[in-house]
CSV table of N, CA and C in Angstrom, one decimal:
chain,number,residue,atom,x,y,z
A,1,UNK,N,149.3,90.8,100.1
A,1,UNK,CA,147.9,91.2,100.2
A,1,UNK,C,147.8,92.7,100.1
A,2,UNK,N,147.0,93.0,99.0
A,2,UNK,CA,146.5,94.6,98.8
A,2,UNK,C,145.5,95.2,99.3
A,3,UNK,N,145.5,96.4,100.2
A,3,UNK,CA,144.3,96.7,100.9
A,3,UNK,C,144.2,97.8,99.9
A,4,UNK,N,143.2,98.1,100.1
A,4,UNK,CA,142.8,99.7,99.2
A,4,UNK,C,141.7,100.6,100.2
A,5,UNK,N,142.5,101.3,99.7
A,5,UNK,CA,141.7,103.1,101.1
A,5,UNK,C,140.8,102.9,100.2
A,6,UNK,N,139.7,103.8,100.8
A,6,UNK,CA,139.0,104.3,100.3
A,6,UNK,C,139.5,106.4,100.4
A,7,UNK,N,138.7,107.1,99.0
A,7,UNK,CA,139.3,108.3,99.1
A,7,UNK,C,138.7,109.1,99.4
A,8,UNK,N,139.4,109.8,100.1
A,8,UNK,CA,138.6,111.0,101.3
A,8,UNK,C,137.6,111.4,100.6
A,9,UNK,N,136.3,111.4,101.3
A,9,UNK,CA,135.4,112.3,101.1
A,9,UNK,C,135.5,113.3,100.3
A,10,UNK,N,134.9,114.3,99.2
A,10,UNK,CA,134.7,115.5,98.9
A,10,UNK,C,133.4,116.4,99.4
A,11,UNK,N,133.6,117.7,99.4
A,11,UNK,CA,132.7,118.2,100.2
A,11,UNK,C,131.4,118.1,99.5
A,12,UNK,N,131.6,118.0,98.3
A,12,UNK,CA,130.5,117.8,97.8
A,12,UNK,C,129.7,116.8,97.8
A,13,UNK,N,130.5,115.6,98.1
A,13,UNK,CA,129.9,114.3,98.2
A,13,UNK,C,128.9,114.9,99.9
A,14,UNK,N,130.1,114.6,100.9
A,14,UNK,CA,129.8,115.0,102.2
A,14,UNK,C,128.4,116.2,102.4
A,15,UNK,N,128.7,117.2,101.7
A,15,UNK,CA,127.5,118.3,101.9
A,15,UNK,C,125.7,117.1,101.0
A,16,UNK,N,126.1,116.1,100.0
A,16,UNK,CA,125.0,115.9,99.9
A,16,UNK,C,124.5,114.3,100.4
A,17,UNK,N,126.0,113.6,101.0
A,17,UNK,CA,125.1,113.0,102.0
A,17,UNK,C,124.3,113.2,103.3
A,18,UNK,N,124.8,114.4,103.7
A,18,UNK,CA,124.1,115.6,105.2
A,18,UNK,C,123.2,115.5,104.7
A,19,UNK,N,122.9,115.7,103.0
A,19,UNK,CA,121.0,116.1,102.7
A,19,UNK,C,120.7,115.3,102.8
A,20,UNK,N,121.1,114.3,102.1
A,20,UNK,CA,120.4,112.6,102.5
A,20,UNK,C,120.0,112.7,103.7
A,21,UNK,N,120.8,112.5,104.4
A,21,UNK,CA,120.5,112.1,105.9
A,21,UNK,C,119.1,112.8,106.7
A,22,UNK,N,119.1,114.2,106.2
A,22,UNK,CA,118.3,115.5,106.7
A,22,UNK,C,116.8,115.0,106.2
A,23,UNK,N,116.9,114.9,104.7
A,23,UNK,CA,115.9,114.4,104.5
A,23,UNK,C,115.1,112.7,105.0
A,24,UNK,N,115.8,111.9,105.2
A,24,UNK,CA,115.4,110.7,106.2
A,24,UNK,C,115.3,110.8,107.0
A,25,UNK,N,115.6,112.1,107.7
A,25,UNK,CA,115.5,112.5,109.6
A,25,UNK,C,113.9,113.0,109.2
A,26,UNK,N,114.0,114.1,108.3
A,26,UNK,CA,112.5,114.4,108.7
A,26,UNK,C,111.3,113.6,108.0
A,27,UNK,N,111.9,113.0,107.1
A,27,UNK,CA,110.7,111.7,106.7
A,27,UNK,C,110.5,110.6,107.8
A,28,UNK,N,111.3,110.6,108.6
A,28,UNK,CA,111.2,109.5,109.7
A,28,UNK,C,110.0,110.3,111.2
A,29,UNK,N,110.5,111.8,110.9
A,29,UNK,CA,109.5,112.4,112.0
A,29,UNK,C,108.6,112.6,111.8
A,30,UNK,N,107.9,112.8,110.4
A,30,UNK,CA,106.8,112.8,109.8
A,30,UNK,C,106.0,111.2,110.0
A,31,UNK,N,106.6,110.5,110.1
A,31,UNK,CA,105.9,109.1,109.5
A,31,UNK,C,105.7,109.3,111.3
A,32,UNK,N,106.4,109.7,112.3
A,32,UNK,CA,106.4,109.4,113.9
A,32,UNK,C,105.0,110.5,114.0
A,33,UNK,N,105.0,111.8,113.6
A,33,UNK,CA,103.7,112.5,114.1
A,33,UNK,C,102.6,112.1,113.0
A,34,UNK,N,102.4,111.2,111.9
A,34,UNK,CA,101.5,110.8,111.6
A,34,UNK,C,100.6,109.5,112.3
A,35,UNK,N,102.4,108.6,113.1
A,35,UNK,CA,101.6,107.5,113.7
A,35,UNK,C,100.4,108.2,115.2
A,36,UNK,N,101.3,109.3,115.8
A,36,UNK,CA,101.1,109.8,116.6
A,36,UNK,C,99.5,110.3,116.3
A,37,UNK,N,98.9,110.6,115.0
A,37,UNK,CA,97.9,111.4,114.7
A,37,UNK,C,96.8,110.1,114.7
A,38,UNK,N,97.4,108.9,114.5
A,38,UNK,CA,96.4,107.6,113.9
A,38,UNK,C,96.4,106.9,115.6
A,39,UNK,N,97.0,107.8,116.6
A,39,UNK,CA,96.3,107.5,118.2
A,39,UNK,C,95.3,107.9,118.5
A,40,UNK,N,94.8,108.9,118.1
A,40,UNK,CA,93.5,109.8,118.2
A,40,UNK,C,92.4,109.1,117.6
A,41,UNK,N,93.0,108.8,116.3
A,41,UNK,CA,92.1,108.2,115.5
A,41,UNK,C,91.1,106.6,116.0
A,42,UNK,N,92.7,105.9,115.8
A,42,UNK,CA,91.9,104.7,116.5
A,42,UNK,C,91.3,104.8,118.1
A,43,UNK,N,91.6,105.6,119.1
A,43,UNK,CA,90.7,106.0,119.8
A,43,UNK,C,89.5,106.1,120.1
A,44,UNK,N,89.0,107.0,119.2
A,44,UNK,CA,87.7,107.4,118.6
A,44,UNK,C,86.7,107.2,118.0
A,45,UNK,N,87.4,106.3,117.4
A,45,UNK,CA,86.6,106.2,115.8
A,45,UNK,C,87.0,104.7,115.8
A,46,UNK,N,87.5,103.6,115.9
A,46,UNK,CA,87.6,102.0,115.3
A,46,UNK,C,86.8,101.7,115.8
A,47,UNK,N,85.8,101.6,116.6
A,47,UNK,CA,84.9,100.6,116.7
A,47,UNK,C,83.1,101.4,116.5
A,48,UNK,N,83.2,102.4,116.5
A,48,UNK,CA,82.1,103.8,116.8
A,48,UNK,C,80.7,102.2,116.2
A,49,UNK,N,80.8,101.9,115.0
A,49,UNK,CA,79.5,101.2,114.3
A,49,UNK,C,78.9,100.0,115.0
A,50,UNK,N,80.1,98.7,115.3
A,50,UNK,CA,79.6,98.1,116.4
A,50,UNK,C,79.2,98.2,117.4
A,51,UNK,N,79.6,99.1,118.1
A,51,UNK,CA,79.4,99.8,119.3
A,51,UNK,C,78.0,99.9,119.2
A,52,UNK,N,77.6,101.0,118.5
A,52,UNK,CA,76.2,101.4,118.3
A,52,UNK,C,74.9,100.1,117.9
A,53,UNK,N,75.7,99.8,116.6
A,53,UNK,CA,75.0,98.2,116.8
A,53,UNK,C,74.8,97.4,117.5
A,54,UNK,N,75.8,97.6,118.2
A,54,UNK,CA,75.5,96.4,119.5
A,54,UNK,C,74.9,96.8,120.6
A,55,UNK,N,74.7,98.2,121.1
A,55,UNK,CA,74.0,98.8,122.4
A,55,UNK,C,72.5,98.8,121.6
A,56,UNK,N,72.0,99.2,120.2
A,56,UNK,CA,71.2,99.0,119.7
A,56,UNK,C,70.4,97.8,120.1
A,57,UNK,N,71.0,97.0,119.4
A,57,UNK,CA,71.0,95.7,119.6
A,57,UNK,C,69.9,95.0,120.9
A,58,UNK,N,71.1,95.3,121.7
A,58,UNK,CA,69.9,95.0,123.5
A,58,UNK,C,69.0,96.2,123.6
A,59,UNK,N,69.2,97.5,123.2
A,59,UNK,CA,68.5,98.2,123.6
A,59,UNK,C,66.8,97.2,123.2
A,60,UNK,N,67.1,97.1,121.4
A,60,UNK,CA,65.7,96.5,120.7
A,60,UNK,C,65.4,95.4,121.0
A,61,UNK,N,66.5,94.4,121.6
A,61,UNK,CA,66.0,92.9,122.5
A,61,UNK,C,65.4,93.3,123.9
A,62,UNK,N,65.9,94.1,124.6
A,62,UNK,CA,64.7,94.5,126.0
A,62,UNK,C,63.6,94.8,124.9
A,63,UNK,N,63.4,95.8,124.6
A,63,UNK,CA,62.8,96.4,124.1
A,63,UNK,C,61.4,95.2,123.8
A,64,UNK,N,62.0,94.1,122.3
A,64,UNK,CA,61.4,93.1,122.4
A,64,UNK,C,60.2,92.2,123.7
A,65,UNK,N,61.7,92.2,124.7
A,65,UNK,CA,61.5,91.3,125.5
A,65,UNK,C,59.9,91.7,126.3
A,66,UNK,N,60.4,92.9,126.6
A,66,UNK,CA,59.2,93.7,127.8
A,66,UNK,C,57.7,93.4,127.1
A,67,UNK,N,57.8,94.1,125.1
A,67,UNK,CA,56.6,93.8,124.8
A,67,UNK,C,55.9,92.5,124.6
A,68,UNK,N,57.4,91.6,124.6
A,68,UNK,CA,56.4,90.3,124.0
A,68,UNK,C,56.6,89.3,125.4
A,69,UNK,N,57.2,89.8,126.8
A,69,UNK,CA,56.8,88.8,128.1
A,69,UNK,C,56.0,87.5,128.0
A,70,UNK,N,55.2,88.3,127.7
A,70,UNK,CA,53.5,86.9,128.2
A,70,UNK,C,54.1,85.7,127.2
A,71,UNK,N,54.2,86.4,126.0
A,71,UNK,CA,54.4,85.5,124.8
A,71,UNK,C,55.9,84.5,125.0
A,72,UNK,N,56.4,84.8,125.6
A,72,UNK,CA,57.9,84.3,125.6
A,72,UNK,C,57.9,83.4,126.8
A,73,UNK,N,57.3,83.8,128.3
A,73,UNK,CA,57.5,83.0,129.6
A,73,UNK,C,56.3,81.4,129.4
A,74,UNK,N,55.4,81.4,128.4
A,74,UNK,CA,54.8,80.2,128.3
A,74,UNK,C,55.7,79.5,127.9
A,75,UNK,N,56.5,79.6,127.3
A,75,UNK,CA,57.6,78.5,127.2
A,75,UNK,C,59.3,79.0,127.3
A,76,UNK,N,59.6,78.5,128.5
A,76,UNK,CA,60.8,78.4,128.7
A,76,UNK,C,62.1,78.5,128.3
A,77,UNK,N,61.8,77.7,127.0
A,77,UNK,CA,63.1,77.4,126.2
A,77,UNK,C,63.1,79.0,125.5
A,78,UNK,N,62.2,79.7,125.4
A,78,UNK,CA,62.4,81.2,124.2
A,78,UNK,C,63.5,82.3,125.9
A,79,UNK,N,62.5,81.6,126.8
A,79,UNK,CA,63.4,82.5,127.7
A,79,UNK,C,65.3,82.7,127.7
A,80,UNK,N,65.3,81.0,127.9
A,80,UNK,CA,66.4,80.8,127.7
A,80,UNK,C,67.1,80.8,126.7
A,81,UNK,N,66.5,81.0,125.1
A,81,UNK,CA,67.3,81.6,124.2
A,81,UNK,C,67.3,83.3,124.2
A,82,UNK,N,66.5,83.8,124.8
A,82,UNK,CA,66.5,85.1,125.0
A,82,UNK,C,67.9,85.8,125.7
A,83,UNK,N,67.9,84.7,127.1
A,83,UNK,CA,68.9,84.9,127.4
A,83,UNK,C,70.5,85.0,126.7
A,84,UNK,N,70.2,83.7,125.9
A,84,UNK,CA,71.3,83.6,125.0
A,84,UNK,C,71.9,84.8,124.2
A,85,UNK,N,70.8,85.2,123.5
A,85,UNK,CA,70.8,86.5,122.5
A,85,UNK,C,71.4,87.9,123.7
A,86,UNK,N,71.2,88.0,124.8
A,86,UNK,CA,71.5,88.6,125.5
A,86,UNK,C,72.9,88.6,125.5
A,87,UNK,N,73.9,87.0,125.9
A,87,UNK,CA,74.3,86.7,125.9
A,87,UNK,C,75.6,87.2,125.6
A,88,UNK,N,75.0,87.4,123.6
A,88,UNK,CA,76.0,87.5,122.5
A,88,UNK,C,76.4,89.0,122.4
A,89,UNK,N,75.4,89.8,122.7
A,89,UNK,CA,75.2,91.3,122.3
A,89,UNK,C,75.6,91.7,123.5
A,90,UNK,N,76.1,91.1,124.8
A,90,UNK,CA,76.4,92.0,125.6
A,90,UNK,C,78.3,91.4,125.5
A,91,UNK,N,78.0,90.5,125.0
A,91,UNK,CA,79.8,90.1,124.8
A,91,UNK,C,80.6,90.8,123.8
A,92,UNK,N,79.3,90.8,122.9
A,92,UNK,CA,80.2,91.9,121.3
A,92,UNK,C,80.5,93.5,122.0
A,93,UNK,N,79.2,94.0,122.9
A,93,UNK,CA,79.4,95.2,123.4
A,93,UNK,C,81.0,95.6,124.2
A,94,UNK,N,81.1,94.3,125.3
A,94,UNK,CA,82.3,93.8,125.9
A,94,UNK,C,83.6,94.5,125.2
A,95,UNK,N,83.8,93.3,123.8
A,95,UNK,CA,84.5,93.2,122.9
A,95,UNK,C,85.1,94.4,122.2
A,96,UNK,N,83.4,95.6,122.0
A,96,UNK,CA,83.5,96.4,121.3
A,96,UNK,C,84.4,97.5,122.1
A,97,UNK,N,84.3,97.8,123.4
A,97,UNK,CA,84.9,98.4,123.9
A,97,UNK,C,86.4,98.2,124.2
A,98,UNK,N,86.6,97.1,124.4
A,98,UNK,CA,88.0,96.8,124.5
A,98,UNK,C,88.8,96.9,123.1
A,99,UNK,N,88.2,97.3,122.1
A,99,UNK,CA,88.9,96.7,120.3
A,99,UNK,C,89.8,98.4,120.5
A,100,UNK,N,89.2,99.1,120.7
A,100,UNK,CA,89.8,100.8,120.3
A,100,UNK,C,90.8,100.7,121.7
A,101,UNK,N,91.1,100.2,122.7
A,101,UNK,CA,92.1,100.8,123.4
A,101,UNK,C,93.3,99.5,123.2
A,102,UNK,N,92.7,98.4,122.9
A,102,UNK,CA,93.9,97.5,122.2
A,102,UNK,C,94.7,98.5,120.7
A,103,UNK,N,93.8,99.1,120.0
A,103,UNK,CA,94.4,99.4,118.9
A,103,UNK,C,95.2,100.6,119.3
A,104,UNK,N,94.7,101.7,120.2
A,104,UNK,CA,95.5,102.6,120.9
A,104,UNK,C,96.8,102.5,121.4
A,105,UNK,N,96.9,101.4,122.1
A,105,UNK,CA,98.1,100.6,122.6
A,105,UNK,C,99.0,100.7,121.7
A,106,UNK,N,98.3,99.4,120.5
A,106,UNK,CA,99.4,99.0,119.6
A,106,UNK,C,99.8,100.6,118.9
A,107,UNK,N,99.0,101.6,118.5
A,107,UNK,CA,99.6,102.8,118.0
A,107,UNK,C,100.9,103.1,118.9
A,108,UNK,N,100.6,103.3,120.0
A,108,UNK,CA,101.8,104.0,120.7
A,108,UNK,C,102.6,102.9,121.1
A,109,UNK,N,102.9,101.4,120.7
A,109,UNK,CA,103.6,101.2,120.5
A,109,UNK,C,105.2,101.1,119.6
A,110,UNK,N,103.6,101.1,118.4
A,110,UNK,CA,104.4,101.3,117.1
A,110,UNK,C,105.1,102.8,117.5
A,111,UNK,N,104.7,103.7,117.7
A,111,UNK,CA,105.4,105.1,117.7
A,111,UNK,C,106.3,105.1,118.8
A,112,UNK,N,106.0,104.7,119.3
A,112,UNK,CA,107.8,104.3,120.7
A,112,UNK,C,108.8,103.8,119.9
A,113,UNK,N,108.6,102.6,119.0
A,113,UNK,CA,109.6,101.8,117.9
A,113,UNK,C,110.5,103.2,117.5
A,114,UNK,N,109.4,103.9,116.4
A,114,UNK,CA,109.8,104.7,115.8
A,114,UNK,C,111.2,106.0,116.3
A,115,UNK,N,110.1,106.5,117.5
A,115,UNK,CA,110.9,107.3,118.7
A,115,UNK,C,112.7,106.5,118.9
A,116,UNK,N,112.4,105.2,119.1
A,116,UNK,CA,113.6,104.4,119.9
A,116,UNK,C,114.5,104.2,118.7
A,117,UNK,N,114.7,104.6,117.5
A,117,UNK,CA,115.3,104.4,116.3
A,117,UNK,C,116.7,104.8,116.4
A,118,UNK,N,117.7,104.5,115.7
A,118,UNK,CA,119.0,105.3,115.4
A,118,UNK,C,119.1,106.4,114.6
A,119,UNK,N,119.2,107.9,114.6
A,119,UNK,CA,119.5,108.4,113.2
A,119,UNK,C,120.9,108.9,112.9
A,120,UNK,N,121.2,108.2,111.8
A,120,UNK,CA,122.8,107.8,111.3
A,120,UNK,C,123.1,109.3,110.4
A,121,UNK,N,124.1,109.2,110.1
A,121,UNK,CA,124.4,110.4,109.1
A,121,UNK,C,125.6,109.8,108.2
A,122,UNK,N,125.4,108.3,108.0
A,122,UNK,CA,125.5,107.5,106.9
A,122,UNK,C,124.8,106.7,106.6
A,123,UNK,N,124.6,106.1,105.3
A,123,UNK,CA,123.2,105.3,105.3
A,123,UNK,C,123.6,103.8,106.0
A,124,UNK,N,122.9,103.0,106.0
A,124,UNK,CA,121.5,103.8,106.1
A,124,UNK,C,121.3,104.9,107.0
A,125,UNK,N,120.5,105.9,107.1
A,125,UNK,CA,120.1,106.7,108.2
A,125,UNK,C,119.1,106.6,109.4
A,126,UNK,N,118.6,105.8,109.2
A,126,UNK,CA,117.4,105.2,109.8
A,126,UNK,C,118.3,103.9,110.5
A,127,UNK,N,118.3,103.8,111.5
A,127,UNK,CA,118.5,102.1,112.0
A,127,UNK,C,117.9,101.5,113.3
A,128,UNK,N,117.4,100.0,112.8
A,128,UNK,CA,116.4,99.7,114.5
A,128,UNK,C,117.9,99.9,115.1
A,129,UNK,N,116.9,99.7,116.2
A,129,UNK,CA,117.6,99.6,117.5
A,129,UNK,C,117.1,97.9,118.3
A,130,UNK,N,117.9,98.0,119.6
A,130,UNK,CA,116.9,96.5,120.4
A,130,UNK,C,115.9,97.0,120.8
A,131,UNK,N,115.7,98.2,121.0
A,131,UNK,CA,114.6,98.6,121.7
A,131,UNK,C,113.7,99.2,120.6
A,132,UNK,N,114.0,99.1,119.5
A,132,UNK,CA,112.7,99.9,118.5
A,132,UNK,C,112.1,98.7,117.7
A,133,UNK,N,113.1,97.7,117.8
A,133,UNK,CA,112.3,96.4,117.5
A,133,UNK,C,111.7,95.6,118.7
A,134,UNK,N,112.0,95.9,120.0
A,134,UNK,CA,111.2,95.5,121.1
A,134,UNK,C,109.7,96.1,121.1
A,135,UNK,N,109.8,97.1,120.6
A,135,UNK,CA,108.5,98.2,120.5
A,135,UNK,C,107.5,97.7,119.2
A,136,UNK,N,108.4,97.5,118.6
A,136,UNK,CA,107.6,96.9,117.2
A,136,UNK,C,106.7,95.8,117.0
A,137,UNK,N,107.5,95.1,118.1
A,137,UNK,CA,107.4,93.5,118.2
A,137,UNK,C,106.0,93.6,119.0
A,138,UNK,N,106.3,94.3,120.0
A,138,UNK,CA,105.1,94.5,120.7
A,138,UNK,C,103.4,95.2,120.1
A,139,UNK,N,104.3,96.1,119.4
A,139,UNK,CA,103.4,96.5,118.4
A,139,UNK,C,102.5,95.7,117.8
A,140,UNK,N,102.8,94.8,117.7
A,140,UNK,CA,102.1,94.1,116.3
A,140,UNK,C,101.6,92.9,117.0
A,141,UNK,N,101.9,92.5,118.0
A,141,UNK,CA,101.0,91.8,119.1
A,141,UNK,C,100.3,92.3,119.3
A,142,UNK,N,100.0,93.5,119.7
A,142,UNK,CA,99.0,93.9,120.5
A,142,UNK,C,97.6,94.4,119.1
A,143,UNK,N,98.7,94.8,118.0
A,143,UNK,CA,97.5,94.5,117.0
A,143,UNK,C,96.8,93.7,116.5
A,144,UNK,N,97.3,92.5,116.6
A,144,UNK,CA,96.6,91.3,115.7
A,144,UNK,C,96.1,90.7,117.3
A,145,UNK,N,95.7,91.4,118.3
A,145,UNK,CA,94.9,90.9,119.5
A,145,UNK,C,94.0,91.7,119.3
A,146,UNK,N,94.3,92.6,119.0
A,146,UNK,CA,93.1,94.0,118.1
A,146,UNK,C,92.2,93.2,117.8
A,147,UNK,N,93.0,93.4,115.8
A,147,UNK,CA,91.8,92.5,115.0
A,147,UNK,C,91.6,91.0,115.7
A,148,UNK,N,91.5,90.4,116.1
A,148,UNK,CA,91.1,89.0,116.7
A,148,UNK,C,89.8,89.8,117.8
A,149,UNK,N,90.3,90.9,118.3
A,149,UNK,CA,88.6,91.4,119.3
A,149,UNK,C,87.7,91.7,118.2
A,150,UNK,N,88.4,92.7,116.9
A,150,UNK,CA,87.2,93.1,116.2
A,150,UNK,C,86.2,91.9,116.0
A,151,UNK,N,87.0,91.2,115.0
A,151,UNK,CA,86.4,89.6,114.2
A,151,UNK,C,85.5,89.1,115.7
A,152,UNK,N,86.1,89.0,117.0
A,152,UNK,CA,85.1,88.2,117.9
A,152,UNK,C,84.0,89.4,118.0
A,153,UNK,N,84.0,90.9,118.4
A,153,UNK,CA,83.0,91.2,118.5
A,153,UNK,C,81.8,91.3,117.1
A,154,UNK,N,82.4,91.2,116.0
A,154,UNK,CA,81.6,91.2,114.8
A,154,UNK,C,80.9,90.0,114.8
A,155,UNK,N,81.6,89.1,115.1
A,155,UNK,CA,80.7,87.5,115.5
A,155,UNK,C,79.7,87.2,116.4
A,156,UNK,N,79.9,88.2,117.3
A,156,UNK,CA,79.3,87.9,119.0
A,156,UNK,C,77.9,88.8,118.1
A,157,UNK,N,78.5,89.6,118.1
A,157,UNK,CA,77.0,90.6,116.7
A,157,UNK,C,76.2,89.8,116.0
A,158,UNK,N,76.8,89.2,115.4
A,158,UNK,CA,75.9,88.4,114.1
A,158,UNK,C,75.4,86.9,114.7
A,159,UNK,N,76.2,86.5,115.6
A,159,UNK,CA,75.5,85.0,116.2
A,159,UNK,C,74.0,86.3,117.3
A,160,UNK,N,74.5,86.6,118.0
A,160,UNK,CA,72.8,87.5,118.7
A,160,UNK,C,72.0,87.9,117.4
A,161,UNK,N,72.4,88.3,116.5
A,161,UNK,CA,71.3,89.4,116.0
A,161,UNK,C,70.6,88.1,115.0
A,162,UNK,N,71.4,86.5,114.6
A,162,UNK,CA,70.6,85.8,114.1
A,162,UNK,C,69.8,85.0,115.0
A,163,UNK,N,70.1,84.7,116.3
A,163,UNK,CA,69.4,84.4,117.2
A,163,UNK,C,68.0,85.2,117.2
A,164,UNK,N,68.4,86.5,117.9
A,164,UNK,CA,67.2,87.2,117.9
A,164,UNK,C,66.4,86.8,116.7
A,165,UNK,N,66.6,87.2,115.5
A,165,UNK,CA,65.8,87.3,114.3
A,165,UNK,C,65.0,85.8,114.4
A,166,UNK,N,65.6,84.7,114.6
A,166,UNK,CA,65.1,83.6,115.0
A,166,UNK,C,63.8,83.2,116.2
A,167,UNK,N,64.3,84.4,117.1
A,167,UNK,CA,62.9,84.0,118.3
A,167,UNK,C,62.1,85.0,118.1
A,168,UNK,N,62.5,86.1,117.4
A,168,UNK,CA,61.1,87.3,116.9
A,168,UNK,C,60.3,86.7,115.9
A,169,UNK,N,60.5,85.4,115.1
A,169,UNK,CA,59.3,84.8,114.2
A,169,UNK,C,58.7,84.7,114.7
């Protein structure tokens, strides 16, 4: 049986796999302070429209409610759908609040992954780790619990606001 060496390195090879390497070090740090930049983001900003829609929302259902009283307590059942509509728009609001710190989470999840990574100075240069796919893993749970609040609070939205529209006839 014939084994075969492999043959030493040349520096030239060696000086341009260091580049390789250098260059996947800082494209991997870049991709880490951009996740790091889209923490701020979803923070701030992933839910801002529902949010407003949906404090709207009750604001113009009191609002409703107070002017049209008399007209609504002669029958019971509008009460009790009133209540309903209340219901919906204070669950979406609920919802709306919790969607940006679930998606916060999952960011700095995902960037822990990234953080917990191997960097090699053979390729690949990048390698998971248990712990950067623990982080990932979690990552992506905690996102798709995200979007599942968004979608509920976008629902909780549109079941109130067709209710409403229903008892303002």
């Amino acid at each position: 049986m014939e084994t075969t060496q492999t043959p030493p390195e040349t520096e030239k090879a060696y000086d341009l796999r260091i580049r390789a390497a250098e260059r996947a070090h800082d494209a991997r740090r870049a991709t880490l302070e951009n996740t790091n930049s889209q923490v701020l983001s979803f923070s701030n900003g992933a839910m801002r429209a529902p949010a407003l829609v949906a404090a709207g929302g009750v604001a113009a259902a009191l609002g409703f409610y107070s002017a049209n009283y008399t007209r609504l307590a002669i029958h019971p059942e509008n009460l009790v759908a009133f209540n309903s509509i209340l219901y919906w728009l204070f669950s979406s609001l609920l919802l709306t609040v919790i969607a940006p710190g679930l998606a916060y989470f999952s960011q700095i999840f995902f960037a822990e992954s990234i953080a917990a990574e191997e960097f090699a100075w053979d390729a690949p240069f990048i390698r998971d780790t248990l712990k950067s796919k623990r982080w990932a893993l979690a990552g992506g749970i905690v996102r798709w619990t995200a979007i599942a609040t968004v979608l509920g609070s976008i629902i909780c939205l549109a079941i109130g606001g067709i209710s409403f529209l229903s008892l303002a006839r």
